[in-house]
Coordinates of N, CA and C in Angstrom, one line a residue:
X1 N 81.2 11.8 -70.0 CA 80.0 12.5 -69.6 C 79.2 12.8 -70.8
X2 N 78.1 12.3 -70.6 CA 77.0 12.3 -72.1 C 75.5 13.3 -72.1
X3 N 75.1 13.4 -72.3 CA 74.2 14.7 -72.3 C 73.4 13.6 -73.2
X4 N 71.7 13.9 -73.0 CA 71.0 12.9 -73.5 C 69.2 13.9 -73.9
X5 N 68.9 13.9 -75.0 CA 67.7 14.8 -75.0 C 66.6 14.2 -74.7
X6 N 66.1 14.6 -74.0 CA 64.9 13.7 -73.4 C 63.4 14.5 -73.7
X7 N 62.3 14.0 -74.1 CA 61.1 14.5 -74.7 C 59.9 14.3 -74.2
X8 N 59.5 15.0 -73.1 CA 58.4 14.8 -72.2 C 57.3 15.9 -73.1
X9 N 55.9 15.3 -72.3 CA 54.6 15.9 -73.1 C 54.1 16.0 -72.4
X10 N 53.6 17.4 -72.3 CA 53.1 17.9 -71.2 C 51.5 18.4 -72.0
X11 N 50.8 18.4 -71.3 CA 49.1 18.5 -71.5 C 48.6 19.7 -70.7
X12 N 48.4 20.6 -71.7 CA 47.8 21.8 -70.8 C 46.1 21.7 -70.6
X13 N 45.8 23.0 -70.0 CA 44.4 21.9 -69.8 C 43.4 22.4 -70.8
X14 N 43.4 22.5 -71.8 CA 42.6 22.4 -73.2 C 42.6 21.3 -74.0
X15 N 43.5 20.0 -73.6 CA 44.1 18.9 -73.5 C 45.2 19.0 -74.9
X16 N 45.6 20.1 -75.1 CA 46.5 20.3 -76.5 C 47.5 19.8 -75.8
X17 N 48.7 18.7 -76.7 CA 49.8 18.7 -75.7 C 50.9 19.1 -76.0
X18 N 52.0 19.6 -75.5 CA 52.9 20.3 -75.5 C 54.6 19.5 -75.6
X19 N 55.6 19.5 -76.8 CA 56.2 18.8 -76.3 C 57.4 19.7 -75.5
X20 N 57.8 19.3 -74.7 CA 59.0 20.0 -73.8 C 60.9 19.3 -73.6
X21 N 61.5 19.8 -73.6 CA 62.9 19.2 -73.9 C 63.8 19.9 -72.9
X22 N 64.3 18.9 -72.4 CA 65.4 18.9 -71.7 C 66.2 17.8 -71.5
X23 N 67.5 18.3 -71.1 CA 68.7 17.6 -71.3 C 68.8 16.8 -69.8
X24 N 69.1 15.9 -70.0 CA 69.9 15.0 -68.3 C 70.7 14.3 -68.5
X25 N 71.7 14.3 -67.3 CA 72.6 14.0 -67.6 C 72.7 12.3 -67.1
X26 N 73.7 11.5 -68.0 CA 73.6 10.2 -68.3 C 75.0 9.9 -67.6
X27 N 75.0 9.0 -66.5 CA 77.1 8.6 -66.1 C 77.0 7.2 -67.1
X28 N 78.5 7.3 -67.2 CA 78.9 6.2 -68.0 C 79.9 5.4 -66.6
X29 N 80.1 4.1 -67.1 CA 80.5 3.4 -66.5 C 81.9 4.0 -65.8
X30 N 82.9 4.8 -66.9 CA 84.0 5.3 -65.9 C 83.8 6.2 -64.6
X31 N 82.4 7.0 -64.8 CA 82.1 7.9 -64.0 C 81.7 7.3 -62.5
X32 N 81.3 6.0 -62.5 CA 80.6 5.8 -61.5 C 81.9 5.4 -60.0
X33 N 80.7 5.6 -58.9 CA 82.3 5.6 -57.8 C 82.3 4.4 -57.7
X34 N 83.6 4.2 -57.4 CA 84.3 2.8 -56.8 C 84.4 2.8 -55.2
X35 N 83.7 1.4 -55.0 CA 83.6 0.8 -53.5 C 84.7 0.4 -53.4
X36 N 85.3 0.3 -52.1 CA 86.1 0.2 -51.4 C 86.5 -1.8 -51.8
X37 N 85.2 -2.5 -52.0 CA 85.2 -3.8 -52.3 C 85.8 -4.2 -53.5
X38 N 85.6 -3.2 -54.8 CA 85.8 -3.0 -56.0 C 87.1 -2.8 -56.0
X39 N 87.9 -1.9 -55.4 CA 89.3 -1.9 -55.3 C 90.0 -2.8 -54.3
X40 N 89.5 -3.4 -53.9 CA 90.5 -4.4 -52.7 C 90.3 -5.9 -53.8
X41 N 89.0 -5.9 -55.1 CA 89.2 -6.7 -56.0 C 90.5 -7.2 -57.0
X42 N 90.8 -6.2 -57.3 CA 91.6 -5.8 -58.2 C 93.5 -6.3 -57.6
X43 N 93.1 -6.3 -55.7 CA 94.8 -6.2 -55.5 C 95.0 -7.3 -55.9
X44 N 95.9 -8.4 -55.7 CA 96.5 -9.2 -55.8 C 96.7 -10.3 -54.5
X45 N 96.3 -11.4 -54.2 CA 96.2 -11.6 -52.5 C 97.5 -11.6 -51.9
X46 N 98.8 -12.4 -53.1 CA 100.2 -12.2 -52.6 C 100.4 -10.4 -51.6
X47 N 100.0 -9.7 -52.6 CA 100.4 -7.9 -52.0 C 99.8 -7.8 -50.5
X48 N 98.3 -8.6 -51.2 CA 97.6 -7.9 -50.0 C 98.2 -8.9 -48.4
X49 N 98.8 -10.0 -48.6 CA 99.6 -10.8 -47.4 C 100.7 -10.2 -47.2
X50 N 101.6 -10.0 -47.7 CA 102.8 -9.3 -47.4 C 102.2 -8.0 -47.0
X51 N 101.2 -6.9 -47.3 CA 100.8 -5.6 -46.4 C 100.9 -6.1 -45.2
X52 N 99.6 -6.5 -45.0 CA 99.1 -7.1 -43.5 C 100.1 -7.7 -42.9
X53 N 100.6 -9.0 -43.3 CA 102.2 -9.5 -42.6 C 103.1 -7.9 -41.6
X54 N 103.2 -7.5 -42.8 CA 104.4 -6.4 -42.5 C 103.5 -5.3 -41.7
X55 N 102.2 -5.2 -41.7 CA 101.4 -4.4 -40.7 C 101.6 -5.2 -39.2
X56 N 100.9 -6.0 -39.0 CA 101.1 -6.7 -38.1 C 102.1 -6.9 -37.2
X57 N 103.6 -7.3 -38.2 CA 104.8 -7.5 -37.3 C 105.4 -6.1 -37.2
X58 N 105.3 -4.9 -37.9 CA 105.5 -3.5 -37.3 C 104.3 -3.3 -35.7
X59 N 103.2 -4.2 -35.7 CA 102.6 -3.6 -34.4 C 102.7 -4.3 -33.6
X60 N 103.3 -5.6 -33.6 CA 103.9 -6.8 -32.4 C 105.5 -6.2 -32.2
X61 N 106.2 -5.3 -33.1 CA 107.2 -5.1 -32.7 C 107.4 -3.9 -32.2
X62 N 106.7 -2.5 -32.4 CA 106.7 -1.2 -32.0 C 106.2 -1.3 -30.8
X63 N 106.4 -0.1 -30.0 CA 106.6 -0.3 -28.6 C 105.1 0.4 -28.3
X64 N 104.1 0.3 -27.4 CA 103.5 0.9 -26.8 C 102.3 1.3 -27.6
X65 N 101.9 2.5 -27.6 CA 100.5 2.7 -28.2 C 100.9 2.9 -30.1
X66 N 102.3 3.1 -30.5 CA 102.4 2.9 -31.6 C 102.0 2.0 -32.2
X67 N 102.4 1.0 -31.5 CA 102.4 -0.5 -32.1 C 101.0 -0.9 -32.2
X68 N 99.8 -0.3 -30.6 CA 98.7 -1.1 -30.6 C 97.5 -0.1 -32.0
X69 N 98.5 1.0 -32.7 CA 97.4 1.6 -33.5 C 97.6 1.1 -34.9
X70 N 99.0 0.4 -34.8 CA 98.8 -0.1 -36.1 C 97.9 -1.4 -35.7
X71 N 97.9 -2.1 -34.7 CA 96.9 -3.3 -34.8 C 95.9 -2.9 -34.5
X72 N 95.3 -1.5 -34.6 CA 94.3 -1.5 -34.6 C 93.5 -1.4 -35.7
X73 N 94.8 -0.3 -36.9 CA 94.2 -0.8 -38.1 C 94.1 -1.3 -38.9
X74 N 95.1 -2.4 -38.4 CA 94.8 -4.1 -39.0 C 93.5 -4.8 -38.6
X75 N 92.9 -4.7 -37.3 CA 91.8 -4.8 -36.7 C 90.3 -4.3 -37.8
X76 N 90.1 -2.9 -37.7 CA 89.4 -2.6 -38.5 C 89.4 -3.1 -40.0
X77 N 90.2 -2.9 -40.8 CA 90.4 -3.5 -42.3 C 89.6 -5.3 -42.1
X78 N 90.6 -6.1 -41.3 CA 89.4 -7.2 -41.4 C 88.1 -7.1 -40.7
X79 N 88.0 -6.3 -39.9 CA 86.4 -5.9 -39.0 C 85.6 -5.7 -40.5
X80 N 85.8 -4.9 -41.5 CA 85.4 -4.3 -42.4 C 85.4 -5.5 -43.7
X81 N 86.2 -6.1 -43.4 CA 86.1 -7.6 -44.5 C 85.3 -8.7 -43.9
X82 N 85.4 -8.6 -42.8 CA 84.5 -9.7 -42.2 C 83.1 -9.2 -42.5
X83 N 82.9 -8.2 -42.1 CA 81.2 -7.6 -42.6 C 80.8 -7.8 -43.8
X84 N 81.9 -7.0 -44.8 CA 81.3 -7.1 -45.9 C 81.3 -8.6 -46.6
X85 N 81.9 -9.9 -46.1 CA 81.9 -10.8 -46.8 C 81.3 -11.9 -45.6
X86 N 80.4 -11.7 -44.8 CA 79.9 -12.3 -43.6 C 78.8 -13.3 -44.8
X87 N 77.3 -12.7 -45.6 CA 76.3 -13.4 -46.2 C 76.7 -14.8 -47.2
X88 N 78.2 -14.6 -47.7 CA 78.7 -15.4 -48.4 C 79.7 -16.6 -47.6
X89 N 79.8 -16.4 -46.4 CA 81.2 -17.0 -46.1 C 79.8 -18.6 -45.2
X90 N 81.1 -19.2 -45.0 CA 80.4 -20.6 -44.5 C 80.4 -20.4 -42.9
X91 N 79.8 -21.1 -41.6 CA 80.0 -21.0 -40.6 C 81.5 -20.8 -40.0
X92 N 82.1 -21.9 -40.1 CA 83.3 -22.1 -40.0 C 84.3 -21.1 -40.1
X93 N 84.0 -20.5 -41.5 CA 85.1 -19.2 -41.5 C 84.3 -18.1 -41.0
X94 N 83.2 -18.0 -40.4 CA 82.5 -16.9 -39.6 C 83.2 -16.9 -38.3
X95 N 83.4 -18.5 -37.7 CA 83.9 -18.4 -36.5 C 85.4 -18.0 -36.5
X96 N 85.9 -18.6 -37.5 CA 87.7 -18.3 -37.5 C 87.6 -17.2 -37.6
X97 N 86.8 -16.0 -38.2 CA 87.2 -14.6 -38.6 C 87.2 -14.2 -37.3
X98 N 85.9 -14.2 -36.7 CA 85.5 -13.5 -35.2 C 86.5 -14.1 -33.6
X99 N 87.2 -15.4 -34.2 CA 88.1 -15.7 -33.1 C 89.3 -15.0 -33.4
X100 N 89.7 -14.8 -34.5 CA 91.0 -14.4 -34.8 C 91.0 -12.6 -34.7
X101 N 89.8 -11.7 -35.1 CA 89.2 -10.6 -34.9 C 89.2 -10.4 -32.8
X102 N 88.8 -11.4 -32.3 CA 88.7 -11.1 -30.8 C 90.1 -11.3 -30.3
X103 N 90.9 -12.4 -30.7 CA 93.2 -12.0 -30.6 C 93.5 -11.4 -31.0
X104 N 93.6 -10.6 -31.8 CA 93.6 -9.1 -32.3 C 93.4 -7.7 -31.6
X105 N 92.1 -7.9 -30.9 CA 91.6 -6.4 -29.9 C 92.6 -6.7 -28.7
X106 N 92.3 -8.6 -27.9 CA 93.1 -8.5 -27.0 C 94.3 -8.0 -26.8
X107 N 95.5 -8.3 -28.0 CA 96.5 -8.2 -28.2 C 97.0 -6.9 -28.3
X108 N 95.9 -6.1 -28.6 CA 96.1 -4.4 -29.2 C 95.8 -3.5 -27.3
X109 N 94.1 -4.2 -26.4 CA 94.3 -4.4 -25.3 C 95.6 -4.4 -24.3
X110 N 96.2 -4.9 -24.4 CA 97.0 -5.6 -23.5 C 98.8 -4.8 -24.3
X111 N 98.7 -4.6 -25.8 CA 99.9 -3.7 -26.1 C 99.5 -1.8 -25.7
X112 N 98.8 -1.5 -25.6 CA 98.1 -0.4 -24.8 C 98.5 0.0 -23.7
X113 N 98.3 -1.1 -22.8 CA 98.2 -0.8 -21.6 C 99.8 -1.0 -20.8

């Protein structure tokens, strides 16, 4: 955290001008927050397959509305990667996301009920 002196001039109205000082404050790069995008950068894709794997087959295997909340927040997590990576992605994997995103609700659907 850096403190920065900054030197504004201010003009009264005899047009003498005045200089005035104050401090503001400056973030540095450690300061700034991290996106959710920023840290899912960093994992590893192996980790991030074995989470989801082992997410998924805990919610195909748990009984009843247990099971359908873990797929549901398996659901969300790619809901929320499909968005954020929609502008970049090709047709093709627009469609696979959103088909594989609609087996998913069914399946959470239908373990629900």
């Amino acid at each position: 955290m850096g403190l920065r002196e900054e030197a504004v001039l201010i003009f009264r109205r005899h047009g003498e001008a005045v200089e005035h000082e104050h401090a503001t404050r400056v973030r540095s790069d450690e300061e700034r927050p991290v996106t959710p995008i920023q840290r899912l950068s960093k994992v590893s894709p192996t980790k991030a397959f074995i989470v989801a794997l082992v997410v998924m087959l805990a919610g195909l295997f748990l009984p009843g509305i247990v099971g359908a909340a873990l797929l549901a927040v398996l659901a969300v997590g790619l809901g929320a990667l499909t968005f954020t990576t929609w502008p970049v992605q090709n047709t093709s994997t627009r469609v696979l996301r959103l088909l594989i995103l609609a087996l998913l609700v069914a399946v959470i659907v239908a373990k629900a009920l």
